[in-house]
Short mmCIF file of C-alpha atoms and ligand atoms in Angstrom, two decimals:
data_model
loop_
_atom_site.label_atom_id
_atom_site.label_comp_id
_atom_site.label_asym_id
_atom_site.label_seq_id
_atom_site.Cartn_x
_atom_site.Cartn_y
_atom_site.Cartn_z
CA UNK A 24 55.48 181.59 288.95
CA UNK A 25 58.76 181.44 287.02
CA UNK A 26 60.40 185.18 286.60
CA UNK A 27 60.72 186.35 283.28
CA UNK A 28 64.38 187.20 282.31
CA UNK A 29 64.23 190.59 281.68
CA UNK A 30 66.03 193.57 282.68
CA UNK A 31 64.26 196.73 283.83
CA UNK A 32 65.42 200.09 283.61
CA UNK A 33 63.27 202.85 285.72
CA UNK A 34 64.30 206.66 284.82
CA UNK A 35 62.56 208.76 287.43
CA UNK A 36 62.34 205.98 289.88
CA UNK A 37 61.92 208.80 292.82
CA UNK A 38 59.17 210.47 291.41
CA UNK A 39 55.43 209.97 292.02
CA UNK A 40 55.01 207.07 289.16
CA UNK A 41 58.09 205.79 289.76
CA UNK A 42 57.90 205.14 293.76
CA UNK A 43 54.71 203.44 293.22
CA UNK A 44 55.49 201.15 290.43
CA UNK A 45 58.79 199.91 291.21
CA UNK A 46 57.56 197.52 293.75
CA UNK A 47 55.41 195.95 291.33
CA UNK A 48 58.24 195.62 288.71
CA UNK A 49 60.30 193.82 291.35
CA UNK A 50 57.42 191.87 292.37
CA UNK A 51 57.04 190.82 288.12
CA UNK A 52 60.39 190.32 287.19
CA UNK A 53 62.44 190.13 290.55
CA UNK A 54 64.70 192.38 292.81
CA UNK A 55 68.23 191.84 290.44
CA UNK A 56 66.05 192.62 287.31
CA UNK A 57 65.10 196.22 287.87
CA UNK A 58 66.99 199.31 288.13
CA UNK A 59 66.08 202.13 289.45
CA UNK A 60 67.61 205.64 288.35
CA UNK A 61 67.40 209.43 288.89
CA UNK A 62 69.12 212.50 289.54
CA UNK A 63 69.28 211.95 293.23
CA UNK A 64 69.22 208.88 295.66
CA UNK A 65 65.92 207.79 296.82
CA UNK A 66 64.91 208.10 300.49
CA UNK A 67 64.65 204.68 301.30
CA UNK A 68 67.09 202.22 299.58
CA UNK A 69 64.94 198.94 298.35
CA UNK A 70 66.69 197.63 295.70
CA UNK A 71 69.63 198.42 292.54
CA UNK A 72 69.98 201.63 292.36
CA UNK A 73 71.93 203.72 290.35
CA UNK A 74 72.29 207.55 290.05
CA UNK A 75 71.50 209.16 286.49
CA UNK A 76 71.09 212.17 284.55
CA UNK A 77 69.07 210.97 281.34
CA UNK A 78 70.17 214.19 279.76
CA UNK A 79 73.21 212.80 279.19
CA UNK A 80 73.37 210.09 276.10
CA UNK A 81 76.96 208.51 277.86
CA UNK A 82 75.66 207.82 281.25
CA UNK A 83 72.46 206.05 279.49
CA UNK A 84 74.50 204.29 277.52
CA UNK A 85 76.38 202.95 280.50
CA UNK A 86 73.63 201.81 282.28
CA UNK A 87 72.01 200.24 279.45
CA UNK A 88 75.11 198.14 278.46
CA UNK A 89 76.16 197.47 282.05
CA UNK A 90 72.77 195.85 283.22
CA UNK A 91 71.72 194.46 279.85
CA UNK A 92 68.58 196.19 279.52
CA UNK A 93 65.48 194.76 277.95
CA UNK A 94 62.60 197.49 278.82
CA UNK A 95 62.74 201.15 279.74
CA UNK A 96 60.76 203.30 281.75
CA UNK A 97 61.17 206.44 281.33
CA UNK A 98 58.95 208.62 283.72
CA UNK A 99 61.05 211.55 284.10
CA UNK A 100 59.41 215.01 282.93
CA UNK A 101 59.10 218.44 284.25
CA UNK A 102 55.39 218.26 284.70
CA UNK A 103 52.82 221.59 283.38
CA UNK A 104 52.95 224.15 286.52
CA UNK A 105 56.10 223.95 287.07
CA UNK A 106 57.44 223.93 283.42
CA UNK A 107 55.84 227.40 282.87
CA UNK A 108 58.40 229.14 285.40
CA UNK A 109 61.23 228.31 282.73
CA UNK A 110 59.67 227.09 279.82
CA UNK A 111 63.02 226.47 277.90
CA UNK A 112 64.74 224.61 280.53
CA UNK A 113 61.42 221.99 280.74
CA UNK A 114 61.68 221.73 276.57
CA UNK A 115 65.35 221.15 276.90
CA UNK A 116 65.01 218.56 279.91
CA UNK A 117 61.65 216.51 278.61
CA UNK A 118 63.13 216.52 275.05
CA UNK A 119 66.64 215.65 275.42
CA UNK A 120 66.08 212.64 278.03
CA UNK A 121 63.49 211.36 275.47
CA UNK A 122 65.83 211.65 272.67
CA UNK A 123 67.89 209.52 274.19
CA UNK A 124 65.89 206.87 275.30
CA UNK A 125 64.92 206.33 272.18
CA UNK A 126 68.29 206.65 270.83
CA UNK A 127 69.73 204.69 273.28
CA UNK A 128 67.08 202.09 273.37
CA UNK A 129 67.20 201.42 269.51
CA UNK A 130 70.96 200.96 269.58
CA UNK A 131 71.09 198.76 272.21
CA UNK A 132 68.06 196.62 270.62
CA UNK A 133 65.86 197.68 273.96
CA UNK A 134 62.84 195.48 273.74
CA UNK A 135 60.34 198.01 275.06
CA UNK A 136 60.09 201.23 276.46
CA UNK A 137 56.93 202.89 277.77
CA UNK A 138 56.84 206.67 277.57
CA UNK A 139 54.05 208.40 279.13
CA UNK A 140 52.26 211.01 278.12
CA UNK A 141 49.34 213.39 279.37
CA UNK A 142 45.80 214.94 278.95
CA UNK A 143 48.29 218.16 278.75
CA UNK A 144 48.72 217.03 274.76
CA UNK A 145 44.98 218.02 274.48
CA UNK A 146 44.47 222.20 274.27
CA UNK A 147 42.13 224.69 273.28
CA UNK A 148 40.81 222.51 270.09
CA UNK A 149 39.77 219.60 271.13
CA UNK A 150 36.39 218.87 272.17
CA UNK A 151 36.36 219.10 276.45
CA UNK A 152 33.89 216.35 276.79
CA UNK A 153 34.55 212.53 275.71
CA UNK A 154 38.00 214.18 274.10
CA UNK A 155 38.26 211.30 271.72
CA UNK A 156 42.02 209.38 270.87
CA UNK A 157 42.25 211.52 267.34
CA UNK A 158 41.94 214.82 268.74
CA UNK A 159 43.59 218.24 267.23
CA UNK A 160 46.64 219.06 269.58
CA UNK A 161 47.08 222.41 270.40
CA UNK A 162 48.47 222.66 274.10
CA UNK A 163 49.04 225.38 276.02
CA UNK A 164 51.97 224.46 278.16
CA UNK A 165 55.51 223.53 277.38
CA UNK A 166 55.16 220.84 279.00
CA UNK A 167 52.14 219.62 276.99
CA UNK A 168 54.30 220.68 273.84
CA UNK A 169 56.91 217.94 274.85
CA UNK A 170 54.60 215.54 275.15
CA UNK A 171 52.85 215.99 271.53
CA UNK A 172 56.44 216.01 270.33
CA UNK A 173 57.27 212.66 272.67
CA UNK A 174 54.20 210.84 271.00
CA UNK A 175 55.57 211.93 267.32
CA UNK A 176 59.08 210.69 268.19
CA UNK A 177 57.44 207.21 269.58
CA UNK A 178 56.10 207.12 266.46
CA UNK A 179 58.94 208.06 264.42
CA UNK A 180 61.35 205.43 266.00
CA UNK A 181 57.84 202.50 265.87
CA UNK A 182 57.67 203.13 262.01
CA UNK A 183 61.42 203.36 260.92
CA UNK A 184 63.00 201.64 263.04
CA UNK A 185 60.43 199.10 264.67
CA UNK A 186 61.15 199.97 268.09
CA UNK A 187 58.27 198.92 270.64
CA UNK A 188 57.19 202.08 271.86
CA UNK A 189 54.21 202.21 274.30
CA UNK A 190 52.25 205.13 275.57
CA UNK A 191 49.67 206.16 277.93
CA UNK A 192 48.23 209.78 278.28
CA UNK A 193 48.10 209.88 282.14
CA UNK A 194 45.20 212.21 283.79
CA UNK A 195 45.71 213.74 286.83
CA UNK A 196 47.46 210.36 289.05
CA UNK A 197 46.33 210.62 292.55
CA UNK A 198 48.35 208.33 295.15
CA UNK A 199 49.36 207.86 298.88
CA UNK A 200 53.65 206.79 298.60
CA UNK A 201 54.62 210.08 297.20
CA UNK A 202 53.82 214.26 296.96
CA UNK A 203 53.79 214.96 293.35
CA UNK A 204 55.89 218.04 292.01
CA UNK A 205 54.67 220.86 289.77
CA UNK A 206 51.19 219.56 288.14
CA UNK A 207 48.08 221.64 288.09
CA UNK A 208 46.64 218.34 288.78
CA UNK A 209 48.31 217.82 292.41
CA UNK A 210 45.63 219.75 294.13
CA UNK A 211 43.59 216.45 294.07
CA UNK A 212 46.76 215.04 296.30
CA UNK A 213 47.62 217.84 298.62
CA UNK A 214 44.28 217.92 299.81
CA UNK A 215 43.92 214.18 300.96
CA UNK A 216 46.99 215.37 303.36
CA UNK A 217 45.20 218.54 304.72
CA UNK A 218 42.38 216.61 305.27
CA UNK A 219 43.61 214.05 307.59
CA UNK A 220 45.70 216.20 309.65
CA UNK A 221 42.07 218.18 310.56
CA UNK A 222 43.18 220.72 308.12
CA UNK A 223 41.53 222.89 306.20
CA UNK A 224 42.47 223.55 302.23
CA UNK A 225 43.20 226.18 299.75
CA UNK A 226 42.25 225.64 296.35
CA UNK A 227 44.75 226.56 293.23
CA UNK A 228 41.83 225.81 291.43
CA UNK A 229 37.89 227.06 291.02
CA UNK A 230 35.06 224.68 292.81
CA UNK A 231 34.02 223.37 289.26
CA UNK A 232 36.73 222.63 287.43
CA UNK A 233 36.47 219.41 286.29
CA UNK A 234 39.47 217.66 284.97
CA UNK A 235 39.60 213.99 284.18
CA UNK A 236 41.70 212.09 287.67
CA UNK A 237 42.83 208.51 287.82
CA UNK A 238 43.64 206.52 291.15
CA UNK A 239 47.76 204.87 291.20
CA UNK A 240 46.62 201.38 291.40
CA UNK A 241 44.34 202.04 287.67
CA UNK A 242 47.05 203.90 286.48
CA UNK A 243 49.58 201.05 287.29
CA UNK A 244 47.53 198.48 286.47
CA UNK A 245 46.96 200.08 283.06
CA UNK A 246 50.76 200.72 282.82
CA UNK A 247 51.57 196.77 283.03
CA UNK A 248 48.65 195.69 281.00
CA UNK A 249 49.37 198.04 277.74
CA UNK A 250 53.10 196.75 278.50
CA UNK A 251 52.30 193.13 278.52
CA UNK A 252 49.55 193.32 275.65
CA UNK A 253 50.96 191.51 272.27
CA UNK A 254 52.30 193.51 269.93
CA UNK A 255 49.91 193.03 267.54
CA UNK A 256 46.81 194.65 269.35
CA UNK A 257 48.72 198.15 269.77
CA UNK A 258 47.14 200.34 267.12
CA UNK A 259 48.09 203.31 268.56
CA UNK A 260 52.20 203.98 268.48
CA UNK A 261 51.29 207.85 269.60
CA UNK A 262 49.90 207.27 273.19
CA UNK A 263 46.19 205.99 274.19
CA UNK A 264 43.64 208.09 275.84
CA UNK A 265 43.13 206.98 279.42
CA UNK A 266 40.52 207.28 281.94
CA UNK A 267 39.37 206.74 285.02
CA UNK A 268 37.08 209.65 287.04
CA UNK A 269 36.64 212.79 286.52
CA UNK A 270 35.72 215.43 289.03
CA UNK A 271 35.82 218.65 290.09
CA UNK A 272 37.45 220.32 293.63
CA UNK A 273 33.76 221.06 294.87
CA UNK A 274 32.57 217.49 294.05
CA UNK A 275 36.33 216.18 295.76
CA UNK A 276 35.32 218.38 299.06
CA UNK A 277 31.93 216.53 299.58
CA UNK A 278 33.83 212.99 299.01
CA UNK A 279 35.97 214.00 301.56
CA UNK A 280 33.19 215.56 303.57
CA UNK A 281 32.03 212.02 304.40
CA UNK A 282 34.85 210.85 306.23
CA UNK A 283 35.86 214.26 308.00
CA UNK A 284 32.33 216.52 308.02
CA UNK A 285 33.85 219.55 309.28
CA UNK A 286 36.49 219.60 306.01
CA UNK A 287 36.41 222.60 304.35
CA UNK A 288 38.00 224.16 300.81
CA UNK A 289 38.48 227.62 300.22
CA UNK A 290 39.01 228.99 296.15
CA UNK A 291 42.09 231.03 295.39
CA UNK A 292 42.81 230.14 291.48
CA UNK A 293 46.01 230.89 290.85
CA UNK A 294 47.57 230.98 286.96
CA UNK A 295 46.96 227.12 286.90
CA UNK A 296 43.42 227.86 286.52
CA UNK A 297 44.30 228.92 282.67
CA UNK A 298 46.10 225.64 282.24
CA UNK A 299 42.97 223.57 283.28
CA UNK A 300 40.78 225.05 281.72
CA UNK A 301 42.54 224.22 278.54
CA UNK A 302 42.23 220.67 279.18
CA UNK A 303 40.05 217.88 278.83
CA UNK A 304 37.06 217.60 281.08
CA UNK A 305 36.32 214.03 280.20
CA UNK A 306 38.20 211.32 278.22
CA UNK A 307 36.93 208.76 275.73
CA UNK A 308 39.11 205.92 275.89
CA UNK A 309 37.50 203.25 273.93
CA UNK A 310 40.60 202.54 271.87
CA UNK A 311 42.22 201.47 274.54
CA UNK A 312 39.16 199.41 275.86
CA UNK A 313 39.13 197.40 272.47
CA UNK A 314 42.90 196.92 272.17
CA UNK A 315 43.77 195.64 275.46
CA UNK A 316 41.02 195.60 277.46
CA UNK A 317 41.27 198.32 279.72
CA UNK A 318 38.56 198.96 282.71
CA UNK A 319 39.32 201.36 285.31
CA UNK A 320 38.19 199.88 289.22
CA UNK A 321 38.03 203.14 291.04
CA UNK A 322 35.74 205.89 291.18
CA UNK A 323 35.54 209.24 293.78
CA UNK A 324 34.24 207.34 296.80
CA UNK A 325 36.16 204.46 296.52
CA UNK A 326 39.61 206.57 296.22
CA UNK A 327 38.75 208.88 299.01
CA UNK A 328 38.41 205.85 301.08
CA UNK A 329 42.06 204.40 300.27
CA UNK A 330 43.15 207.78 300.29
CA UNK A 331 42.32 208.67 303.87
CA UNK A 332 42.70 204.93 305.27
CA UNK A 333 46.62 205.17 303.81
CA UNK A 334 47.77 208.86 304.74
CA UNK A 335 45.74 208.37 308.26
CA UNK A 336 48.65 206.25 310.05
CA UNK A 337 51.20 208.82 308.34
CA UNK A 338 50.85 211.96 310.34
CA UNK A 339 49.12 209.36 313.00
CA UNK A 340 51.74 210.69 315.76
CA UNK A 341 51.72 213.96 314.96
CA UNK A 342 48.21 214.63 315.75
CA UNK A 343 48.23 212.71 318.41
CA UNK A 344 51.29 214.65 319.78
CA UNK A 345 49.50 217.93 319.40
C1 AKB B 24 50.12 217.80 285.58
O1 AKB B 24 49.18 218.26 286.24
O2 AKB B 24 50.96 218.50 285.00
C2 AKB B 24 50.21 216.30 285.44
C3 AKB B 24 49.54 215.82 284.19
C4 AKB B 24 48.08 215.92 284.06
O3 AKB B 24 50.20 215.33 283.32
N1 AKB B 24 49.64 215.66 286.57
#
């Protein structure tokens, strides 16, 4: 397959998103063509990499210019948890790398950049079940404040200045590669890794608090295919509702039950209980169903399984050690 000649710019290329869907950029448009960025070199070196603060509108601009870019990721954000210890310093560090992009991006005649956003947009008005796309926004985090703002700015810069701007509102991602920082969501990660190493867990959460989850691959997957849809089936320059399970921690324990039967989780909810239960149980996503033709593939079972068969050969030796 011939590459396409673009140039790929990753912000947050260490981060959960980013560590994932790097290889898959490379894979697309080839090693040269993507650049990976963030505030700190990655662990293991894999490709171009460059370090970046994207608070900084010079240093963007540099990398932009210098590598020619067509398409921006930018999947750098101070996620809801841990944005709530200094709310000011997450508004000032999700805004002001977003302003830029954008900035940046139209300037430099960027192609496309993909911005995501969150379930966090959603708060105590919208309705908790089948939350549809055109929902009252009320959040109750900073960080779910940036990311109404971030969808307004999208589309700002999509109706004045016709920059492609594409957006997806992530639920909880659960994946192997990386540990995810500071989301009330990350509970549905952390306790994959207990489980394998014969541990038992400790819930941030309450057993029945459902929040709406989506495996990396669907997440990815949606990522490239709202990317590569034409231009002309994006109705939405906001962000689209996506889904893919939900579940709660109880329901989680007995998926996980199945592979390890002595696995158990014990309830402390912490102050991120107050944060999920002012989001979204379940999501309706049928706009982006009929615009480009999204179907998640995984549900509970099937995730616990790839969960467990990937983080299994990862603390392999120290069990075996022990
Ligand atoms: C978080 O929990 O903050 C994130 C999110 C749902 O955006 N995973």
């Amino acid at each position: 397959m011939a590459m396409k000649r673009e140039s790929i710019l990753v912000i947050g290329a260490n981060g959960q998103i980013g560590t994932a869907l790097l290889p898959l950029l490379r894979t697309q448009f080839g090693q040269s063509h993507v650049i990976a960025t963030d505030l700190r070199q990655p662990q293991s070196d894999q490709g171009l990499f460059e370090l970046l603060d994207a608070t900084k509108p010079d240093a963007l601009t540099d990398v932009v210019r210098r590598y020619r870019i067509t398409q921006i990721y930018h999947l750098a954000a101070v996620l809801s948890a841990k944005g709530e210890s200094d709310p000011i310093w997450a508004w000032n560090l999700n805004m002001q790398t977003v302003l830029n992009v954008l900035e940046v991006a139209r300037l430099h005649k960027v192609k496309k950049v993909f911005i995501p956003s969150s379930i966090a947009a959603f708060g105590e008005h919208a309705p908790k079940y089948d939350t549809p796309q055109m929902a009252f926004l009320d959040p109750a985090t900073v960080y779910g404040i940036s990311k109404v703002a971030t969808e307004n700015w999208s589309m700002y810069y999509h109706k004045r200045y016709g920059l492609d701007v594409r957006s997806l509102r992530y639920p909880g991602v659960i994946s192997y590669q990386s540990m995810p920082g500071g989301g009330t969501t990350d509970y549905a990660v952390s306790i994959y890794h207990e489980a394998v190493q014969g541990h038992n867990f400790e819930c941030f959460l309450s057993a029945d608090t459902l929040l709406p989850m989506i495996y990396m691959d669907d997440a990815l997957r949606a990522t490239l295919e709202l990317m590569d849809a034409p231009e002309a089936n994006i109705s939405v320059r906001t962000s689209y509702n996506l889904a893919g399970m939900s579940f709660t921690p109880a329901e989680l324990t007995k998926a996980i039950q199945v592979h390890f039967p002595d696995f158990v989780t014990e309830y402390k909810p912490d102050f991120r209980q107050a944060i999920a239960d002012s989001w979204p149980k379940t999501i309706d996503d049928s706009v982006a169903q009929q615009d480009w033709g999204w179907k998640p593939a995984f549900d509970l079972p099937r995730m616990t399984q790839e969960m467990i068969t990937n983080l299994t050969p990862v603390y392999q030796p120290l069990v075996s050690t022990l």
